[in-house]
Coordinates of C-alpha atoms in Angstrom, one line a residue:
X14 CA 0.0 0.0 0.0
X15 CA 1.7 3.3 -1.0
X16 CA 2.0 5.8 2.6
X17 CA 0.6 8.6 2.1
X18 CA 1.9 11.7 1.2
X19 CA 0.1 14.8 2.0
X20 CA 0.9 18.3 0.4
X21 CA -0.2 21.2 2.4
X22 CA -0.6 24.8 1.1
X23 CA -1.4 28.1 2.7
X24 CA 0.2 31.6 3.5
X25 CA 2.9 30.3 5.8
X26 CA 5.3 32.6 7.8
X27 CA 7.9 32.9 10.1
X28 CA 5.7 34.3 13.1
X29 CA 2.4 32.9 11.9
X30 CA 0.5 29.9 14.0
X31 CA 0.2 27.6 10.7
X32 CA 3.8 27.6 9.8
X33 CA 4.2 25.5 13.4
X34 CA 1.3 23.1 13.2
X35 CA 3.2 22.3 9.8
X36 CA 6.4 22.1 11.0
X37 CA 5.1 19.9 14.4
X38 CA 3.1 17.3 11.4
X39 CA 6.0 17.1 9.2
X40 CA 8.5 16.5 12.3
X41 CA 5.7 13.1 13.7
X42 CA 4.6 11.9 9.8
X43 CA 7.1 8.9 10.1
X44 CA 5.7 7.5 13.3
X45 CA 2.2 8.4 12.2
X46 CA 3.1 6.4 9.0
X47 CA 2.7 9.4 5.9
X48 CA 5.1 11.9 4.4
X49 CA 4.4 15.7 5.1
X50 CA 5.6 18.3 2.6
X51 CA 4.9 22.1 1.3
X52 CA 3.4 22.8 -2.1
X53 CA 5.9 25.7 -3.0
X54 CA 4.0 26.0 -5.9
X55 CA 0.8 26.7 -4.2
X56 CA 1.6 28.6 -1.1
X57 CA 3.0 31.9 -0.1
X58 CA 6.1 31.9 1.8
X59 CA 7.9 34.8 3.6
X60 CA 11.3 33.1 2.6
X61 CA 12.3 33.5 6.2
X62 CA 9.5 29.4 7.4
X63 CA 11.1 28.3 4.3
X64 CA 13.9 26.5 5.8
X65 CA 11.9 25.2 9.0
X66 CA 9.2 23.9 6.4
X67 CA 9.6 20.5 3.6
X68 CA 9.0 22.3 0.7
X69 CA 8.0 20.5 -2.0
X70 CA 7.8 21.5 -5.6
X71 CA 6.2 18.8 -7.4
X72 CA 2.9 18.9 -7.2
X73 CA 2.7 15.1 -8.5
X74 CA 4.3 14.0 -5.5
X75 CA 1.1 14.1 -3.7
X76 CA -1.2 11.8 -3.1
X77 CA -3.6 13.9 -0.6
X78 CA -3.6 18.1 -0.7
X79 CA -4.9 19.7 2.0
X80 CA -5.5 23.9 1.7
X81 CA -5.6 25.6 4.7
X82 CA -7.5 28.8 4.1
X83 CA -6.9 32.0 7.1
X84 CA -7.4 35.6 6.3
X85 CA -7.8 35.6 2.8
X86 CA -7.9 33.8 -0.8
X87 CA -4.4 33.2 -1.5
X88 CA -4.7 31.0 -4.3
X89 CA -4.6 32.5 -8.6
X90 CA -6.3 31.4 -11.3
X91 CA -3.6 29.5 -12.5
X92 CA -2.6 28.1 -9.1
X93 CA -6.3 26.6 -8.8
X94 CA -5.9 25.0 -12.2
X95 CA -2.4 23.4 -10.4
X96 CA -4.7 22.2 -7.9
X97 CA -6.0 19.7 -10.1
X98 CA -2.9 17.5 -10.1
X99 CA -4.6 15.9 -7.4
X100 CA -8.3 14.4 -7.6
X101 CA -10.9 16.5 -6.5
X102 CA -11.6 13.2 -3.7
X103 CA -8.3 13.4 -1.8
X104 CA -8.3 17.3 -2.0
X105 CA -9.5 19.1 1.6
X106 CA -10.2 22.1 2.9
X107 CA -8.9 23.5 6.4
X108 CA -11.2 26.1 7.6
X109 CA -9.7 27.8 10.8
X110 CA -11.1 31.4 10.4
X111 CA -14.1 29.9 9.8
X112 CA -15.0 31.4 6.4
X113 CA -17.8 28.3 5.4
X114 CA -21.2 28.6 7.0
X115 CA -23.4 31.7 8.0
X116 CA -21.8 35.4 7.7
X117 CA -20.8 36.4 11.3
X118 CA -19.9 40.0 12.5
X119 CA -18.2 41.2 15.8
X120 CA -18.2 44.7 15.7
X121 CA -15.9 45.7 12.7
X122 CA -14.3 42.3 11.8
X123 CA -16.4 39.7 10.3
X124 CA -15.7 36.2 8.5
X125 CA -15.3 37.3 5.3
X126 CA -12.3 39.7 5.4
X127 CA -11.9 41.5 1.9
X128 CA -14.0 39.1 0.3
X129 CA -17.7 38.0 0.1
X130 CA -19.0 35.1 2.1
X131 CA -20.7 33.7 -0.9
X132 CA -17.5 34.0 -2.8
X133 CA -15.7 31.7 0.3
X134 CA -18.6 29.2 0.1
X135 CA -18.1 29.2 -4.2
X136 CA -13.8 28.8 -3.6
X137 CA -14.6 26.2 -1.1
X138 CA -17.3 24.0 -3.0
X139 CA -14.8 24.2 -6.0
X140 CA -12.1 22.6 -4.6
X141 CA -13.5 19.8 -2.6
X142 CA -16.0 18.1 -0.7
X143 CA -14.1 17.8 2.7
X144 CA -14.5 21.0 4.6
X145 CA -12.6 20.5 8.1
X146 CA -12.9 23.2 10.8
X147 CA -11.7 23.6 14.7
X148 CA -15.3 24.1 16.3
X149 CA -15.3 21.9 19.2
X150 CA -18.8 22.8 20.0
X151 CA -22.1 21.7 18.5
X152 CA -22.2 24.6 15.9
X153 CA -20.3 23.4 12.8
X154 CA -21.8 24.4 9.5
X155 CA -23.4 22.2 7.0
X156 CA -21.1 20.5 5.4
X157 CA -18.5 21.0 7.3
X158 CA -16.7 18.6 9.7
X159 CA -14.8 18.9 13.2
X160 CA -11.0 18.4 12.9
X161 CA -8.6 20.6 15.7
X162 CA -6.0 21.0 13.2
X163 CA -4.2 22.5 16.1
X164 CA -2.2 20.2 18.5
X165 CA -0.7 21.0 21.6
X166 CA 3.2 20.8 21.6
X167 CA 5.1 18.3 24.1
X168 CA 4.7 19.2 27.7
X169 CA 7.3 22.0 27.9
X170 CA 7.1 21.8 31.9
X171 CA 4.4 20.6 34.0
X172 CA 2.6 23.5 35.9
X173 CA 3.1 22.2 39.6
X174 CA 6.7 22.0 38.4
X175 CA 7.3 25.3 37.5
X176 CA 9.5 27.6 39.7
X177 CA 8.7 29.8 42.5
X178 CA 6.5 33.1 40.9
X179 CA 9.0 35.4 42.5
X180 CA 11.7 33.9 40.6
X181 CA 10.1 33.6 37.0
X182 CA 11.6 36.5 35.0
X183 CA 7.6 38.1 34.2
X184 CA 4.6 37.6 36.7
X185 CA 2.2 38.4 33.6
X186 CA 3.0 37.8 29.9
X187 CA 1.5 37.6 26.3
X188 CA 3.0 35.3 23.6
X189 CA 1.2 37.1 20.3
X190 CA 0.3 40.1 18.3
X191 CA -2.0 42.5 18.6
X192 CA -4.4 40.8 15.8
X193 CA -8.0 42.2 17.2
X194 CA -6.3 42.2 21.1
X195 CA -5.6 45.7 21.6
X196 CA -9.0 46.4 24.0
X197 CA -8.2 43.1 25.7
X198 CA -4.9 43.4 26.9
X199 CA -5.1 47.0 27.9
X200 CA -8.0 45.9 30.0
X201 CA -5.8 43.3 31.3
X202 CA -3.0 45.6 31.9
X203 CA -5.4 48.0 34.0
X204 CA -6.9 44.6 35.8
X205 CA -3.0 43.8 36.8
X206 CA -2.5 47.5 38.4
X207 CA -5.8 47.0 40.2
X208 CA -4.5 43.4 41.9
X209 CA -3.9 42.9 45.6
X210 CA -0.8 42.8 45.3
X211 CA -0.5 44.7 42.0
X212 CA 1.0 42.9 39.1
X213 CA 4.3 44.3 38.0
X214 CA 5.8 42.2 35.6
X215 CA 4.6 42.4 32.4
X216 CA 5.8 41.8 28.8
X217 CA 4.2 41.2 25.2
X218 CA 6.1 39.9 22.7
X219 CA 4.9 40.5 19.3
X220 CA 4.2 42.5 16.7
X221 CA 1.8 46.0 16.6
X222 CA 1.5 46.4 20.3
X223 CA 3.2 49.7 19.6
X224 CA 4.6 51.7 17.1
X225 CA 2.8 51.8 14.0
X226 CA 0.5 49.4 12.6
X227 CA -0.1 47.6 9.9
X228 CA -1.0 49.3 6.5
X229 CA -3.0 47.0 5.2
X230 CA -4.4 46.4 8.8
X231 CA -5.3 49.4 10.6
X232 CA -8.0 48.7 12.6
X233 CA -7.2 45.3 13.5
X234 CA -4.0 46.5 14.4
X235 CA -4.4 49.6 15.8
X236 CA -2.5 50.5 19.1
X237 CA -1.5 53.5 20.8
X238 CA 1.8 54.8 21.0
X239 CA 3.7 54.9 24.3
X240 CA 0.8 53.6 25.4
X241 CA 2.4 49.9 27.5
X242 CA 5.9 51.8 28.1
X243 CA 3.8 54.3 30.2
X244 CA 2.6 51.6 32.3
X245 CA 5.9 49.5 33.2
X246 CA 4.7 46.7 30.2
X247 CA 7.9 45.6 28.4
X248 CA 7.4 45.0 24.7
X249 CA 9.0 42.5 22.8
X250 CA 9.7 41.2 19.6
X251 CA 7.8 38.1 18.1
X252 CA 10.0 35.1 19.8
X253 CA 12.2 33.1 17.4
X254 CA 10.2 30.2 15.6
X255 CA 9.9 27.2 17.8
X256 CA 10.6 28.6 20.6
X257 CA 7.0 30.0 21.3
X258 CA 6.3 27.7 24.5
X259 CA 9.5 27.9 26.0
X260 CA 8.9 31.6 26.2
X261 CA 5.6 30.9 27.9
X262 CA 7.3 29.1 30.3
X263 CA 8.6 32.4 31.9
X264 CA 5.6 33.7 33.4
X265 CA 3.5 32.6 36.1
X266 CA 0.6 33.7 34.3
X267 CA -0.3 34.0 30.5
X268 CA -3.4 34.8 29.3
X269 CA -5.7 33.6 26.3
X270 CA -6.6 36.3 24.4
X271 CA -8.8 34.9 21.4
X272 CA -9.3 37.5 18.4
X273 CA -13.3 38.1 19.5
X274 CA -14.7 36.7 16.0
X275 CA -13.0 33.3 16.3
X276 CA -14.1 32.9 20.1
X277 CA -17.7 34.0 18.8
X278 CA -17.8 30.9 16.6
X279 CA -16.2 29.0 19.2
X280 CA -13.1 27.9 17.6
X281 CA -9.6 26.4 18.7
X282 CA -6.6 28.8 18.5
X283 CA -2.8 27.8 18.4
X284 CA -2.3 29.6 21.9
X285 CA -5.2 27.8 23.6
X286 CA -2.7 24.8 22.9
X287 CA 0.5 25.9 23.3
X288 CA -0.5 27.9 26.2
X289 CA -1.3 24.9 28.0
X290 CA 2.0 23.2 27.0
X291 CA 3.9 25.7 28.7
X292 CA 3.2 25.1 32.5
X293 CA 2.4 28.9 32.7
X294 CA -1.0 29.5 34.7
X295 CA -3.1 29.4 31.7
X296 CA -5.7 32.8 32.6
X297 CA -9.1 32.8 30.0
X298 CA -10.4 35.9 28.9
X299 CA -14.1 36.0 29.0
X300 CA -16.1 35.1 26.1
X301 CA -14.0 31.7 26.4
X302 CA -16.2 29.2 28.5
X303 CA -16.8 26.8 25.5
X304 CA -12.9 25.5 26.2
X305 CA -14.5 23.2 29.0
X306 CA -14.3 21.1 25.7
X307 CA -10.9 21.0 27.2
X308 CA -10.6 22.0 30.4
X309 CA -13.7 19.6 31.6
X310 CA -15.3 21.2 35.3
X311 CA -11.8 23.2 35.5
X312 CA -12.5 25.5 33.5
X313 CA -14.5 28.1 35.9
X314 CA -11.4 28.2 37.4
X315 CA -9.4 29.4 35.0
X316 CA -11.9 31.5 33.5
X317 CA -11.5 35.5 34.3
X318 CA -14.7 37.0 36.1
X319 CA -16.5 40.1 36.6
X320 CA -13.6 41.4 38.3
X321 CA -10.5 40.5 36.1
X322 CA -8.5 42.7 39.2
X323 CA -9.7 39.6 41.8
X324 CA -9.1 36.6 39.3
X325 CA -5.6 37.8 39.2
X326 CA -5.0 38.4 42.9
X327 CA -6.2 34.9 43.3
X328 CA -4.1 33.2 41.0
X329 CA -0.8 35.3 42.6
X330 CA -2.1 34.3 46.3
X331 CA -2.7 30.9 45.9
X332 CA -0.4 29.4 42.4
X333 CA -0.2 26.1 44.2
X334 CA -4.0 25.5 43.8
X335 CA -4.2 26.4 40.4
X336 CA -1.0 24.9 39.3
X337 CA -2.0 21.5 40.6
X338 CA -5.5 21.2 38.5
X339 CA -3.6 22.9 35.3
X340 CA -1.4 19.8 35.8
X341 CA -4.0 17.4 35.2
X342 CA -5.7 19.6 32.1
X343 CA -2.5 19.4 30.7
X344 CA -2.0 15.3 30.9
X345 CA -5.5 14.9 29.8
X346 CA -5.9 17.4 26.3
X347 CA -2.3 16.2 25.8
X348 CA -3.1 13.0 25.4
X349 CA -5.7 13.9 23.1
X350 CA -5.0 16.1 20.8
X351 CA -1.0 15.5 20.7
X352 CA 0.5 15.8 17.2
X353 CA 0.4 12.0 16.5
X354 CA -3.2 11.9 17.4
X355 CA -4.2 15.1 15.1
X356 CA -2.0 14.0 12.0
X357 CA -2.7 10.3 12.4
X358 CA -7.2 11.9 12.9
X359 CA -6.2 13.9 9.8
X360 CA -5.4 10.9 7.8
X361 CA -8.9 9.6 8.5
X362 CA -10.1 12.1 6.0
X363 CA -7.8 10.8 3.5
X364 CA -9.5 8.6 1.1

């Protein structure tokens, strides 16, 4: 029986969630028992992923393709005439932005980005039948199926094995850009001056938490200027690729921020993953209850209230107590949704 060789193609780059999951199938494909590889001539590449990625240019070497579809329509005319190298029945669609099913608004972002709905649901229904998307929840679209896409990373540290909070370099830290976050970390930010005792240590690493923002992306990545520096908030460049856990690892606490549309639909996220791999004291913003998927009864716990100030305060006072039950959420969704277990679920929709 030939193994399986499946071609992936998107808008991969350096600092971008895809370009990992990529990089974590290609890296279990042996054990799983199929080859992982890049269709250079299909996807958009910063040039910096390329050497972290399999690229492959031969589109005949596939025997599955699988187009993962974010922001926006990144395929030509010509490249969706490529597509057809590969039989329409082992071609699928990954859906994380959750462009297939009804048109869904949160205040000025919506699923469709610079395109139409109906033109997503036309692309989609040309290229295949298999339309995969991470909703854990009972809301999946017609047509469409559950697959996480996401995995979460080995077990960087185990969160009742993580050092003292005094001697973690950051008390508070975000691993991400400022993609539709701005409103939530400032509000986190305040919450932290607000704790008993106030938290102090604070970084975000990424891109557009200051500075100018994108030009192609001003509203989702507007910021204002001087705006963390004037509050004690180090900023930081996006960590090196690979290393996106590790730098989780440094914090007592780190905080899920979900861009609002996604968590509106309900959908999985890299960071609620890799969060969760780190040992860091994994804090939920609000809007973020449908994880219990995950989390199971701990959830509530993790979850920030009302008073963002008091959740906080509690997780400073008392680390032990939430360390030991993050422990056991991280065994438990480990075990599930691994890499070997999301590749080898993958491979189920291969025909």
């Amino acid at each position: 029986m030939t193994t399986p060789r499946i071609l992936f193609a998107g808008v991969f780059h350096w600092n971008a969630g895809s370009s990992h999951m990529i990089a974590e199938y290609a890296r279990v494909a042996s054990d799983v028992g199929c080859e992982v590889g890049v269709a250079s001539q299909l996807s958009r590449l910063d040039g910096a992923v390329n050497v972290h990625l399999p690229l492959v240019d031969d589109l005949t070497w596939a025997t599955h393709l699988v187009l993962v579809f974010e922001g926006r329509q990144f395929l030509s005319a010509r490249q969706r005439e490529l597509c057809e190298a590969v039989p329409r029945c082992r071609r699928i669609i990954l859906d994380p932005d959750g462009h297939w099913g009804p048109y869904v608004t949160a205040d000025l972002d919506d699923n469709a980005g610079a395109d139409t709905i109906e033109s997503w649901h036309k692309l989609y229904a040309d290229l295949s039948d298999v339309i995969l998307q991470p909703r854990l929840a009972k809301r999946l679209p017609d047509g469409a199926e559950f697959f996480s896409y996401f995995g979460m990373p080995g077990i960087h540290r185990l969160a009742n094995a993580l050092p003292d909070v005094q001697s973690l370099p950051y008390e508070l830290q975000y691993v991400g850009a400022n993609w539709w976050r701005w409103e939530a970390m400032t509000s986190l930010v305040q919450a932290a001056a607000a704790a008993e005792p106030p938290v102090e240590r604070i970084r975000v690493c990424g891109r557009w938490w200051t500075g100018d923002p994108h030009p192609d992306h001003l509203t989702a990545t507007a910021n204002e200027p001087g705006w963390m520096k004037d509050r004690g908030v180090e900023v930081a460049p996006p960590v090196p690729f690979g290393h996106v856990v590790s730098a989780m690892s440094q914090a007592a606490i780190t905080p899920v921020l979900a861009r609002p549309l996604l968590a509106q639909m309900e959908l999985l996220t890299p960071r609620m993953f890799e969060t969760l791999a780190s040992g860091s004291i994994t804090a939920l913003w609000p809007g973020l209850g449908y994880l219990s998927d995950l989390y199971g009864d701990d959830v509530e716990l993790f979850l920030f209230g009302e008073d963002p100030a008091d959740t906080l305060s509690r997780m400073m006072r008392d680390p032990a107590r939430y360390r030991e039950r993050l422990a056991a959420v991280q065994r438990r969704v480990h075990e599930r949704f691994n890499y070997h277990a999301v590749l080898a679920q993958l491979m189920r929709f291969t025909r």
